[in-house]
PDB file of C-alpha atoms and ligand atoms in Angstrom:
ATOM      1  CA  MET A   1      33.807  12.247   5.805  1.00 39.00           C
ATOM      2  CA  LEU A   2      32.887  10.348   8.933  1.00 44.00           C
ATOM      3  CA  GLN A   3      34.777  11.343  12.014  1.00 42.00           C
ATOM      4  CA  ASP A   4      34.347  10.010  15.502  1.00 40.00           C
ATOM      5  CA  VAL A   5      32.380  12.103  17.926  1.00 39.00           C
ATOM      6  CA  GLN A   6      34.320  13.101  21.004  1.00 41.00           C
ATOM      7  CA  GLU A   7      31.956  11.971  23.699  1.00 45.00           C
ATOM      8  CA  SER A   8      31.137   8.446  24.652  1.00 48.00           C
ATOM      9  CA  PRO A   9      28.075   7.462  26.637  1.00 53.00           C
ATOM     10  CA  ALA A  10      28.446   5.783  29.969  1.00 54.00           C
ATOM     11  CA  PRO A  11      27.553   2.071  30.068  1.00 60.00           C
ATOM     12  CA  THR A  12      24.796   1.075  32.507  1.00 74.00           C
ATOM     13  CA  ARG A  13      24.402   3.943  34.940  1.00 76.00           C
ATOM     14  CA  ALA A  14      22.300   4.211  38.059  1.00 75.00           C
ATOM     15  CA  HIS A  15      20.218   7.385  38.231  1.00 76.00           C
ATOM     16  CA  SER A  16      17.782   8.572  40.820  1.00 76.00           C
ATOM     17  CA  GLY A  17      15.233   5.777  40.665  1.00 87.00           C
ATOM     18  CA  PHE A  18      16.204   4.055  37.403  1.00 95.00           C
ATOM     19  CA  SER A  19      19.048   2.494  35.427  1.00 96.00           C
ATOM     20  CA  ALA A  20      20.105   3.410  31.897  1.00 97.00           C
ATOM     21  CA  ARG A  21      21.945   1.279  29.361  1.00 97.00           C
ATOM     22  CA  ALA A  22      23.221   2.634  26.027  1.00 97.00           C
ATOM     23  CA  LEU A  23      21.328   1.228  23.015  1.00 97.00           C
ATOM     24  CA  SER A  24      24.078   2.195  20.610  1.00 96.00           C
ATOM     25  CA  TRP A  25      27.253   4.176  21.061  1.00 95.00           C
ATOM     26  CA  ARG A  26      25.964   7.472  19.729  1.00 96.00           C
ATOM     27  CA  LEU A  27      22.336   7.483  20.779  1.00 97.00           C
ATOM     28  CA  GLY A  28      19.630   5.855  22.799  1.00 98.00           C
ATOM     29  CA  SER A  29      19.305   4.598  26.366  1.00 98.00           C
ATOM     30  CA  GLU A  30      17.140   1.780  27.617  1.00 98.00           C
ATOM     31  CA  ILE A  31      15.578   2.654  30.959  1.00 98.00           C
ATOM     32  CA  THR A  32      14.777   0.025  33.556  1.00 97.00           C
ATOM     33  CA  GLY A  33      13.417   0.211  37.074  1.00 96.00           C
ATOM     34  CA  LEU A  34      10.344   2.407  36.467  1.00 97.00           C
ATOM     35  CA  ASP A  35       6.656   1.524  36.287  1.00 97.00           C
ATOM     36  CA  LEU A  36       5.156   4.053  33.872  1.00 98.00           C
ATOM     37  CA  ARG A  37       1.603   2.858  34.553  1.00 97.00           C
ATOM     38  CA  ARG A  38       1.847   4.765  37.829  1.00 96.00           C
ATOM     39  CA  SER A  39       3.783   7.787  36.632  1.00 96.00           C
ATOM     40  CA  ASP A  40       2.162  10.010  39.278  1.00 96.00           C
ATOM     41  CA  GLN A  41       4.337   8.108  41.797  1.00 96.00           C
ATOM     42  CA  ILE A  42       7.611   8.951  40.019  1.00 97.00           C
ATOM     43  CA  PRO A  43       9.455  11.693  41.955  1.00 96.00           C
ATOM     44  CA  ALA A  44      10.052  15.036  40.228  1.00 96.00           C
ATOM     45  CA  ALA A  45      13.839  14.545  40.519  1.00 96.00           C
ATOM     46  CA  THR A  46      13.527  11.318  38.518  1.00 97.00           C
ATOM     47  CA  ILE A  47      11.475  13.064  35.819  1.00 97.00           C
ATOM     48  CA  ASP A  48      14.169  15.788  35.636  1.00 96.00           C
ATOM     49  CA  ALA A  49      16.882  13.136  35.320  1.00 96.00           C
ATOM     50  CA  LEU A  50      14.959  11.391  32.517  1.00 98.00           C
ATOM     51  CA  TRP A  51      14.527  14.697  30.695  1.00 98.00           C
ATOM     52  CA  ARG A  52      18.260  15.492  30.973  1.00 97.00           C
ATOM     53  CA  LEU A  53      19.145  12.031  29.691  1.00 98.00           C
ATOM     54  CA  LEU A  54      16.701  12.410  26.782  1.00 98.00           C
ATOM     55  CA  GLY A  55      18.491  15.616  25.746  1.00 98.00           C
ATOM     56  CA  GLU A  56      21.877  13.880  25.910  1.00 98.00           C
ATOM     57  CA  ARG A  57      21.003  10.504  24.412  1.00 98.00           C
ATOM     58  CA  GLY A  58      18.196  11.491  21.983  1.00 98.00           C
ATOM     59  CA  ILE A  59      15.902   8.550  22.671  1.00 98.00           C
ATOM     60  CA  LEU A  60      14.764   6.652  25.766  1.00 98.00           C
ATOM     61  CA  LEU A  61      13.349   3.132  25.472  1.00 98.00           C
ATOM     62  CA  PHE A  62      10.975   1.691  28.093  1.00 98.00           C
ATOM     63  CA  ARG A  63      10.207  -1.976  27.440  1.00 98.00           C
ATOM     64  CA  GLY A  64       7.167  -3.994  28.434  1.00 96.00           C
ATOM     65  CA  GLN A  65       5.180  -1.132  29.970  1.00 97.00           C
ATOM     66  CA  GLY A  66       1.839  -2.027  28.349  1.00 93.00           C
ATOM     67  CA  LEU A  67       0.334   1.417  28.917  1.00 98.00           C
ATOM     68  CA  ASP A  68      -3.217   2.357  27.987  1.00 98.00           C
ATOM     69  CA  HIS A  69      -4.055   5.747  26.438  1.00 98.00           C
ATOM     70  CA  ASP A  70      -4.635   7.463  29.802  1.00 98.00           C
ATOM     71  CA  GLN A  71      -1.392   6.149  31.321  1.00 98.00           C
ATOM     72  CA  HIS A  72       0.515   7.130  28.174  1.00 98.00           C
ATOM     73  CA  LEU A  73      -0.844  10.700  28.335  1.00 98.00           C
ATOM     74  CA  ALA A  74      -0.309  10.966  32.106  1.00 98.00           C
ATOM     75  CA  PHE A  75       3.379  10.017  31.733  1.00 98.00           C
ATOM     76  CA  THR A  76       3.808  12.449  28.825  1.00 98.00           C
ATOM     77  CA  ARG A  77       2.281  15.307  30.854  1.00 98.00           C
ATOM     78  CA  ARG A  78       4.923  14.860  33.562  1.00 98.00           C
ATOM     79  CA  PHE A  79       7.343  16.533  31.118  1.00 98.00           C
ATOM     80  CA  GLY A  80       5.117  19.501  30.250  1.00 97.00           C
ATOM     81  CA  PRO A  81       2.141  20.545  28.133  1.00 95.00           C
ATOM     82  CA  LEU A  82       1.096  18.511  25.122  1.00 94.00           C
ATOM     83  CA  ALA A  83       1.329  19.761  21.552  1.00 89.00           C
ATOM     84  CA  ALA A  84      -1.534  19.614  19.105  1.00 72.00           C
ATOM     85  CA  THR A  85      -1.258  16.350  17.180  1.00 58.00           C
ATOM     86  CA  GLY A  86       0.511  17.890  14.221  1.00 52.00           C
ATOM     87  CA  MET A  87      -0.995  18.164  10.804  1.00 54.00           C
ATOM     88  CA  THR A  88      -4.518  17.506  11.992  1.00 59.00           C
ATOM     89  CA  SER A  89      -6.396  15.770  14.773  1.00 70.00           C
ATOM     90  CA  ARG A  90      -8.156  13.453  12.323  1.00 79.00           C
ATOM     91  CA  TYR A  91      -5.751  10.616  13.227  1.00 87.00           C
ATOM     92  CA  ALA A  92      -6.677  10.656  16.917  1.00 90.00           C
ATOM     93  CA  PRO A  93      -8.257   7.525  18.430  1.00 92.00           C
ATOM     94  CA  PRO A  94     -11.886   8.064  19.597  1.00 91.00           C
ATOM     95  CA  GLY A  95     -11.994  10.134  22.779  1.00 93.00           C
ATOM     96  CA  TYR A  96      -8.256  10.967  22.756  1.00 93.00           C
ATOM     97  CA  PRO A  97      -7.686  14.107  20.680  1.00 91.00           C
ATOM     98  CA  ASP A  98      -4.085  14.392  21.997  1.00 93.00           C
ATOM     99  CA  LEU A  99      -2.958  11.064  20.546  1.00 94.00           C
ATOM    100  CA  PHE A 100      -1.881  10.375  16.977  1.00 93.00           C
ATOM    101  CA  THR A 101      -2.533   6.885  15.552  1.00 94.00           C
ATOM    102  CA  VAL A 102       0.107   5.299  13.330  1.00 94.00           C
ATOM    103  CA  THR A 103      -1.266   2.116  11.799  1.00 94.00           C
ATOM    104  CA  ASN A 104      -1.635   0.023   8.669  1.00 93.00           C
ATOM    105  CA  ILE A 105      -4.923  -1.494   9.853  1.00 94.00           C
ATOM    106  CA  LYS A 106      -7.869  -0.691   7.611  1.00 92.00           C
ATOM    107  CA  SER A 107     -10.959   0.924   9.028  1.00 89.00           C
ATOM    108  CA  ASN A 108     -14.322   0.281   7.313  1.00 87.00           C
ATOM    109  CA  GLY A 109     -12.380  -1.191   4.404  1.00 89.00           C
ATOM    110  CA  MET A 110     -10.400   2.034   3.911  1.00 89.00           C
ATOM    111  CA  ARG A 111      -6.590   2.024   3.990  1.00 91.00           C
ATOM    112  CA  SER A 112      -5.063   3.951   6.863  1.00 91.00           C
ATOM    113  CA  GLU A 113      -3.759   7.383   5.965  1.00 88.00           C
ATOM    114  CA  THR A 114      -0.821   6.880   8.328  1.00 90.00           C
ATOM    115  CA  GLU A 115       0.247   3.466   6.954  1.00 88.00           C
ATOM    116  CA  ASN A 116       3.297   5.068   5.358  1.00 86.00           C
ATOM    117  CA  ALA A 117       3.521   8.363   7.286  1.00 82.00           C
ATOM    118  CA  ALA A 118       7.127   7.859   8.339  1.00 90.00           C
ATOM    119  CA  GLN A 119       8.743   6.385   5.236  1.00 90.00           C
ATOM    120  CA  GLN A 120      11.145   9.284   5.057  1.00 95.00           C
ATOM    121  CA  TRP A 121      13.597  10.714   7.595  1.00 97.00           C
ATOM    122  CA  HIS A 122      12.098  13.592   9.572  1.00 97.00           C
ATOM    123  CA  THR A 123      11.689  15.301  12.909  1.00 97.00           C
ATOM    124  CA  ASP A 124       8.126  15.863  14.098  1.00 95.00           C
ATOM    125  CA  GLN A 125       6.269  19.084  13.338  1.00 93.00           C
ATOM    126  CA  SER A 126       9.285  20.972  12.004  1.00 96.00           C
ATOM    127  CA  PHE A 127       6.814  22.675   9.617  1.00 94.00           C
ATOM    128  CA  LEU A 128       5.502  24.661  12.623  1.00 93.00           C
ATOM    129  CA  PRO A 129       7.140  27.914  13.825  1.00 94.00           C
ATOM    130  CA  VAL A 130       7.557  26.233  17.235  1.00 92.00           C
ATOM    131  CA  PRO A 131       7.990  22.484  16.577  1.00 93.00           C
ATOM    132  CA  ALA A 132       7.328  19.686  19.065  1.00 94.00           C
ATOM    133  CA  ARG A 133      10.021  19.234  21.739  1.00 96.00           C
ATOM    134  CA  ALA A 134       9.640  15.494  22.032  1.00 98.00           C
ATOM    135  CA  SER A 135       7.370  12.617  20.999  1.00 97.00           C
ATOM    136  CA  LEU A 136       6.465   9.399  22.810  1.00 98.00           C
ATOM    137  CA  LEU A 137       5.500   6.437  20.633  1.00 98.00           C
ATOM    138  CA  ARG A 138       3.911   3.335  22.088  1.00 98.00           C
ATOM    139  CA  CYS A 139       3.549  -0.011  20.354  1.00 98.00           C
ATOM    140  CA  GLU A 140       0.324  -1.936  20.783  1.00 98.00           C
ATOM    141  CA  ILE A 141       0.619  -4.352  17.824  1.00 97.00           C
ATOM    142  CA  ALA A 142       3.848  -5.140  15.953  1.00 96.00           C
ATOM    143  CA  PRO A 143       4.213  -7.170  12.753  1.00 96.00           C
ATOM    144  CA  GLN A 144       5.593 -10.672  13.211  1.00 94.00           C
ATOM    145  CA  SER A 145       8.738  -9.547  11.431  1.00 93.00           C
ATOM    146  CA  GLY A 146       9.842  -6.012  10.656  1.00 95.00           C
ATOM    147  CA  GLY A 147       7.876  -2.846  11.328  1.00 96.00           C
ATOM    148  CA  ASP A 148      10.985  -1.266  12.876  1.00 97.00           C
ATOM    149  CA  THR A 149      11.675   2.410  13.532  1.00 98.00           C
ATOM    150  CA  MET A 150      15.123   3.895  12.939  1.00 98.00           C
ATOM    151  CA  PHE A 151      16.583   6.890  14.768  1.00 98.00           C
ATOM    152  CA  SER A 152      19.587   9.040  13.878  1.00 98.00           C
ATOM    153  CA  SER A 153      21.608  11.433  16.050  1.00 98.00           C
ATOM    154  CA  MET A 154      21.773  14.971  14.698  1.00 98.00           C
ATOM    155  CA  TYR A 155      24.547  15.767  17.206  1.00 98.00           C
ATOM    156  CA  ALA A 156      26.638  12.993  15.675  1.00 98.00           C
ATOM    157  CA  VAL A 157      25.918  14.129  12.109  1.00 98.00           C
ATOM    158  CA  TYR A 158      26.811  17.730  12.963  1.00 98.00           C
ATOM    159  CA  ASP A 159      29.985  16.683  14.798  1.00 98.00           C
ATOM    160  CA  SER A 160      31.108  14.701  11.752  1.00 98.00           C
ATOM    161  CA  LEU A 161      31.190  17.774   9.476  1.00 98.00           C
ATOM    162  CA  SER A 162      34.288  19.818   8.635  1.00 98.00           C
ATOM    163  CA  GLU A 163      34.742  23.188  10.336  1.00 98.00           C
ATOM    164  CA  GLY A 164      34.226  24.846   6.940  1.00 98.00           C
ATOM    165  CA  LEU A 165      30.866  23.208   6.308  1.00 98.00           C
ATOM    166  CA  LYS A 166      29.813  23.822   9.921  1.00 98.00           C
ATOM    167  CA  ALA A 167      30.505  27.535   9.418  1.00 98.00           C
ATOM    168  CA  THR A 168      28.539  27.663   6.145  1.00 98.00           C
ATOM    169  CA  LEU A 169      25.548  25.816   7.594  1.00 98.00           C
ATOM    170  CA  GLY A 170      25.700  27.891  10.772  1.00 98.00           C
ATOM    171  CA  SER A 171      24.747  31.010   8.822  1.00 98.00           C
ATOM    172  CA  LEU A 172      21.817  29.415   6.949  1.00 98.00           C
ATOM    173  CA  ARG A 173      18.116  28.937   7.499  1.00 98.00           C
ATOM    174  CA  ALA A 174      15.923  26.375   5.733  1.00 98.00           C
ATOM    175  CA  PHE A 175      12.215  26.283   4.969  1.00 98.00           C
ATOM    176  CA  HIS A 176      10.382  23.284   6.463  1.00 97.00           C
ATOM    177  CA  THR A 177       7.132  22.193   4.824  1.00 94.00           C
ATOM    178  CA  LEU A 178       5.357  19.006   3.775  1.00 89.00           C
ATOM    179  CA  PHE A 179       4.633  20.732   0.466  1.00 89.00           C
ATOM    180  CA  ASN A 180       8.163  20.434  -0.907  1.00 92.00           C
ATOM    181  CA  THR A 181       9.799  18.682  -3.828  1.00 92.00           C
ATOM    182  CA  ARG A 182      11.586  16.077  -1.640  1.00 94.00           C
ATOM    183  CA  CYS A 183       8.521  15.016   0.364  1.00 91.00           C
ATOM    184  CA  ARG A 184       7.304  11.531  -0.636  1.00 86.00           C
ATOM    185  CA  VAL A 185       4.836  10.634   2.107  1.00 77.00           C
ATOM    186  CA  MET A 186       1.617  12.376   1.143  1.00 64.00           C
ATOM    187  CA  GLY A 187       0.498   9.640  -1.256  1.00 59.00           C
ATOM    188  CA  ASN A 188      -2.187   7.938   0.778  1.00 69.00           C
ATOM    189  CA  ARG A 189      -3.440  10.982   2.646  1.00 73.00           C
ATOM    190  CA  LYS A 190      -6.749  12.586   1.974  1.00 76.00           C
ATOM    191  CA  PRO A 191      -6.439  16.117   0.649  1.00 77.00           C
ATOM    192  CA  MET A 192      -6.216  18.671   3.440  1.00 81.00           C
ATOM    193  CA  THR A 193      -8.873  21.243   4.050  1.00 82.00           C
ATOM    194  CA  ALA A 194      -7.803  24.863   3.474  1.00 83.00           C
ATOM    195  CA  GLU A 195      -7.673  25.376   7.227  1.00 81.00           C
ATOM    196  CA  GLU A 196      -5.451  22.316   7.765  1.00 79.00           C
ATOM    197  CA  ALA A 197      -3.176  23.352   4.925  1.00 81.00           C
ATOM    198  CA  ALA A 198      -2.810  26.841   6.404  1.00 81.00           C
ATOM    199  CA  ARG A 199      -1.715  25.366   9.763  1.00 78.00           C
ATOM    200  CA  VAL A 200       1.105  23.379   8.176  1.00 80.00           C
ATOM    201  CA  GLU A 201       2.132  25.917   5.575  1.00 87.00           C
ATOM    202  CA  GLY A 202       5.737  25.833   6.721  1.00 94.00           C
ATOM    203  CA  ALA A 203       8.343  27.701   8.761  1.00 96.00           C
ATOM    204  CA  TRP A 204      11.934  28.937   8.561  1.00 98.00           C
ATOM    205  CA  HIS A 205      14.430  27.424  11.021  1.00 98.00           C
ATOM    206  CA  PRO A 206      18.207  27.714  11.501  1.00 98.00           C
ATOM    207  CA  VAL A 207      20.042  24.804   9.860  1.00 98.00           C
ATOM    208  CA  VAL A 208      22.175  24.397  12.984  1.00 98.00           C
ATOM    209  CA  LEU A 209      20.326  24.337  16.268  1.00 98.00           C
ATOM    210  CA  THR A 210      21.890  24.774  19.702  1.00 98.00           C
ATOM    211  CA  HIS A 211      20.085  22.392  22.005  1.00 98.00           C
ATOM    212  CA  PRO A 212      18.615  24.411  24.889  1.00 96.00           C
ATOM    213  CA  ASP A 213      19.241  21.689  27.495  1.00 96.00           C
ATOM    214  CA  THR A 214      22.668  20.381  26.522  1.00 98.00           C
ATOM    215  CA  GLY A 215      24.221  23.339  24.681  1.00 98.00           C
ATOM    216  CA  ARG A 216      25.332  20.925  21.934  1.00 98.00           C
ATOM    217  CA  LYS A 217      24.869  21.751  18.264  1.00 98.00           C
ATOM    218  CA  ALA A 218      22.653  19.604  16.067  1.00 98.00           C
ATOM    219  CA  LEU A 219      21.835  19.582  12.357  1.00 98.00           C
ATOM    220  CA  TYR A 220      18.223  20.627  11.810  1.00 98.00           C
ATOM    221  CA  ILE A 221      17.100  19.896   8.244  1.00 98.00           C
ATOM    222  CA  SER A 222      15.300  16.823   6.984  1.00 97.00           C
ATOM    223  CA  ASP A 223      14.642  14.881   3.821  1.00 97.00           C
ATOM    224  CA  GLN A 224      10.885  15.006   4.370  1.00 95.00           C
ATOM    225  CA  MET A 225      10.493  18.713   5.159  1.00 96.00           C
ATOM    226  CA  VAL A 226      13.266  20.727   3.474  1.00 98.00           C
ATOM    227  CA  ASP A 227      14.151  21.367  -0.153  1.00 97.00           C
ATOM    228  CA  ARG A 228      15.852  24.776   0.007  1.00 98.00           C
ATOM    229  CA  PHE A 229      18.075  27.048   2.020  1.00 98.00           C
ATOM    230  CA  GLU A 230      17.219  30.709   2.451  1.00 98.00           C
ATOM    231  CA  GLY A 231      18.393  32.739  -0.544  1.00 98.00           C
ATOM    232  CA  TRP A 232      19.206  29.544  -2.525  1.00 98.00           C
ATOM    233  CA  THR A 233      17.101  27.928  -5.253  1.00 98.00           C
ATOM    234  CA  VAL A 234      15.805  24.357  -4.896  1.00 98.00           C
ATOM    235  CA  GLU A 235      18.261  23.321  -7.610  1.00 98.00           C
ATOM    236  CA  GLU A 236      21.214  24.917  -5.796  1.00 98.00           C
ATOM    237  CA  SER A 237      20.172  23.450  -2.454  1.00 98.00           C
ATOM    238  CA  LYS A 238      19.735  19.896  -3.731  1.00 98.00           C
ATOM    239  CA  PRO A 239      23.370  18.687  -3.866  1.00 98.00           C
ATOM    240  CA  LEU A 240      24.116  19.863  -0.332  1.00 98.00           C
ATOM    241  CA  LEU A 241      20.803  18.504   0.994  1.00 98.00           C
ATOM    242  CA  ASP A 242      21.473  15.179  -0.751  1.00 98.00           C
ATOM    243  CA  TYR A 243      24.891  15.054   0.929  1.00 98.00           C
ATOM    244  CA  LEU A 244      23.516  15.853   4.383  1.00 98.00           C
ATOM    245  CA  CYS A 245      20.568  13.466   4.028  1.00 98.00           C
ATOM    246  CA  ARG A 246      22.991  10.653   3.143  1.00 98.00           C
ATOM    247  CA  LEU A 247      24.893  11.365   6.362  1.00 98.00           C
ATOM    248  CA  ILE A 248      21.648  11.375   8.385  1.00 98.00           C
ATOM    249  CA  GLU A 249      20.844   7.851   7.220  1.00 97.00           C
ATOM    250  CA  HIS A 250      24.398   6.547   7.707  1.00 97.00           C
ATOM    251  CA  PRO A 251      24.234   3.436   9.926  1.00 97.00           C
ATOM    252  CA  ALA A 252      27.038   4.778  12.145  1.00 96.00           C
ATOM    253  CA  TYR A 253      24.712   7.460  13.495  1.00 98.00           C
ATOM    254  CA  THR A 254      21.575   5.365  13.878  1.00 98.00           C
ATOM    255  CA  TYR A 255      19.775   3.020  16.237  1.00 98.00           C
ATOM    256  CA  ARG A 256      17.154   0.635  14.825  1.00 98.00           C
ATOM    257  CA  HIS A 257      14.344  -0.493  17.084  1.00 98.00           C
ATOM    258  CA  ARG A 258      12.584  -3.852  16.768  1.00 97.00           C
ATOM    259  CA  TRP A 259       9.239  -3.236  18.481  1.00 98.00           C
ATOM    260  CA  GLN A 260       7.489  -5.497  20.937  1.00 98.00           C
ATOM    261  CA  PRO A 261       3.934  -4.747  22.071  1.00 98.00           C
ATOM    262  CA  GLY A 262       4.171  -2.737  25.291  1.00 98.00           C
ATOM    263  CA  ASP A 263       7.308  -0.793  24.307  1.00 98.00           C
ATOM    264  CA  LEU A 264       7.381   2.973  24.591  1.00 98.00           C
ATOM    265  CA  ILE A 265      10.066   5.190  23.052  1.00 98.00           C
ATOM    266  CA  ALA A 266      10.474   8.871  23.826  1.00 98.00           C
ATOM    267  CA  TRP A 267      12.551  10.849  21.333  1.00 98.00           C
ATOM    268  CA  ASP A 268      13.916  14.364  21.370  1.00 98.00           C
ATOM    269  CA  ASN A 269      12.866  16.145  18.172  1.00 98.00           C
ATOM    270  CA  ARG A 270      15.721  18.697  18.437  1.00 98.00           C
ATOM    271  CA  SER A 271      18.600  16.209  18.365  1.00 98.00           C
ATOM    272  CA  THR A 272      17.253  13.195  16.468  1.00 98.00           C
ATOM    273  CA  GLN A 273      15.355  12.185  13.368  1.00 98.00           C
ATOM    274  CA  HIS A 274      13.378   9.019  12.761  1.00 98.00           C
ATOM    275  CA  TYR A 275      12.184   6.858   9.910  1.00 97.00           C
ATOM    276  CA  ALA A 276      10.061   3.729   9.574  1.00 95.00           C
ATOM    277  CA  PRO A 277      11.320   1.598   6.678  1.00 93.00           C
ATOM    278  CA  LEU A 278       8.886  -0.648   4.822  1.00 87.00           C
ATOM    279  CA  ASP A 279      10.611  -3.712   6.232  1.00 93.00           C
ATOM    280  CA  TYR A 280       7.538  -5.889   6.656  1.00 89.00           C
ATOM    281  CA  ASP A 281       5.101  -7.467   4.216  1.00 87.00           C
ATOM    282  CA  PHE A 282       3.356  -4.236   3.260  1.00 85.00           C
ATOM    283  CA  ASP A 283       1.381  -5.915   0.459  1.00 87.00           C
ATOM    284  CA  GLY A 284       0.103  -8.455   2.975  1.00 90.00           C
ATOM    285  CA  MET A 285      -0.957  -5.860   5.519  1.00 89.00           C
ATOM    286  CA  ASP A 286      -4.489  -7.253   5.656  1.00 92.00           C
ATOM    287  CA  ARG A 287      -3.170 -10.357   7.409  1.00 94.00           C
ATOM    288  CA  PRO A 288      -3.079 -10.042  11.213  1.00 95.00           C
ATOM    289  CA  GLU A 289       0.590 -11.086  11.395  1.00 95.00           C
ATOM    290  CA  ASN A 290       1.477  -7.921   9.480  1.00 95.00           C
ATOM    291  CA  HIS A 291      -0.632  -5.517  11.513  1.00 96.00           C
ATOM    292  CA  ARG A 292       1.084  -2.545  13.121  1.00 96.00           C
ATOM    293  CA  LEU A 293      -0.632  -0.255  15.630  1.00 97.00           C
ATOM    294  CA  MET A 294       1.164   2.567  17.441  1.00 97.00           C
ATOM    295  CA  PHE A 295       0.079   5.667  19.313  1.00 97.00           C
ATOM    296  CA  ARG A 296       2.060   8.869  19.679  1.00 96.00           C
ATOM    297  CA  SER A 297       1.830  11.704  22.167  1.00 96.00           C
ATOM    298  CA  THR A 298       3.687  14.942  21.501  1.00 95.00           C
ATOM    299  CA  LEU A 299       5.208  17.550  23.811  1.00 96.00           C
ATOM    300  CA  ALA A 300       4.776  21.220  22.952  1.00 92.00           C
TER     301      ALA A 300
HETATM  302  O1  AKG B 427       5.826   4.610  12.314  1.00 59.65           O
HETATM  303  C1  AKG B 427       6.810   4.893  12.993  1.00 59.65           C
HETATM  304  O2  AKG B 427       7.581   4.057  13.429  1.00 59.65           O
HETATM  305  C2  AKG B 427       7.106   6.332  13.311  1.00 59.65           C
HETATM  306  C3  AKG B 427       5.930   7.201  13.124  1.00 59.65           C
HETATM  307  C4  AKG B 427       6.281   8.650  13.228  1.00 59.65           C
HETATM  308  O3  AKG B 427       7.030   9.191  12.479  1.00 59.65           O
HETATM  309  C5  AKG B 427       5.694   9.433  14.309  1.00 59.65           C
HETATM  310  O4  AKG B 427       4.844   8.910  15.027  1.00 59.65           O
HETATM  311  O5  AKG B 427       6.106  10.577  14.472  1.00 59.65           O
HETATM  312 FE1  FE2 B 428       7.431  11.207  13.076  1.00 59.65          FE
END
């Protein structure tokens, strides 16, 4: 059952050095008043305020920044050390091992392995024992129509549950791995080497996570990574996972972003999930008007 969450975000608020406007009621803030190309000039107090807001609101949108790779990485580093790029560094653009390329643009006639990397709800790197704290995705080329990314608030999903289900989930752990029966996004990827496969073998995490910055509880399972709870079979876990995954994709808990080149979105991997629907002409991806090129940095 859907219940209203108790907290409401403030409308446009002035912070130290920037303004924030809610993107939807339950998650997301658009930030204005900052030039991220010169992030070394942003005061530490402003960076702290952005980080606090990210924990509360789940995603921060910065429009029209037009960053290059170096500026993107410099801004990311203001929040802490970078994470390895996830499954493997083979998706990094030349010379930038800390960036992950998400694109449908062919290279040497070969289809991109990341053309459909996000066609399932997930939170980044949850297959690692210590997953990524946050990710920052920058749009360089967007399709003429579509190519959106959707985000969902795991605070809102958790808050919507009954006390009984909260108590049951609060005592459970789940196994997160890309090698699971629900995962549907490996289709176009080259087989992993044994070493790559060992790095992403999987990890156990509590199903309910207490966010270290806000103290709020968030649901931490995903359609892409999880097919069983600890001590339960896959078959037993499926009905409850199906139920929770339906809540995660419920429009009431989501924000859908229509990208423009130059946009940058930071998301908190502890309190949100994301998903890129195939809402553009995927079969016509060879035509320039359907090209999509994004770069992601990841915080350890
Ligand atoms: O393609 C997208 O919009 C999202 C890609 C994604 O999941 C990621 O970069 O972590
Ligand atoms: Fe992702």
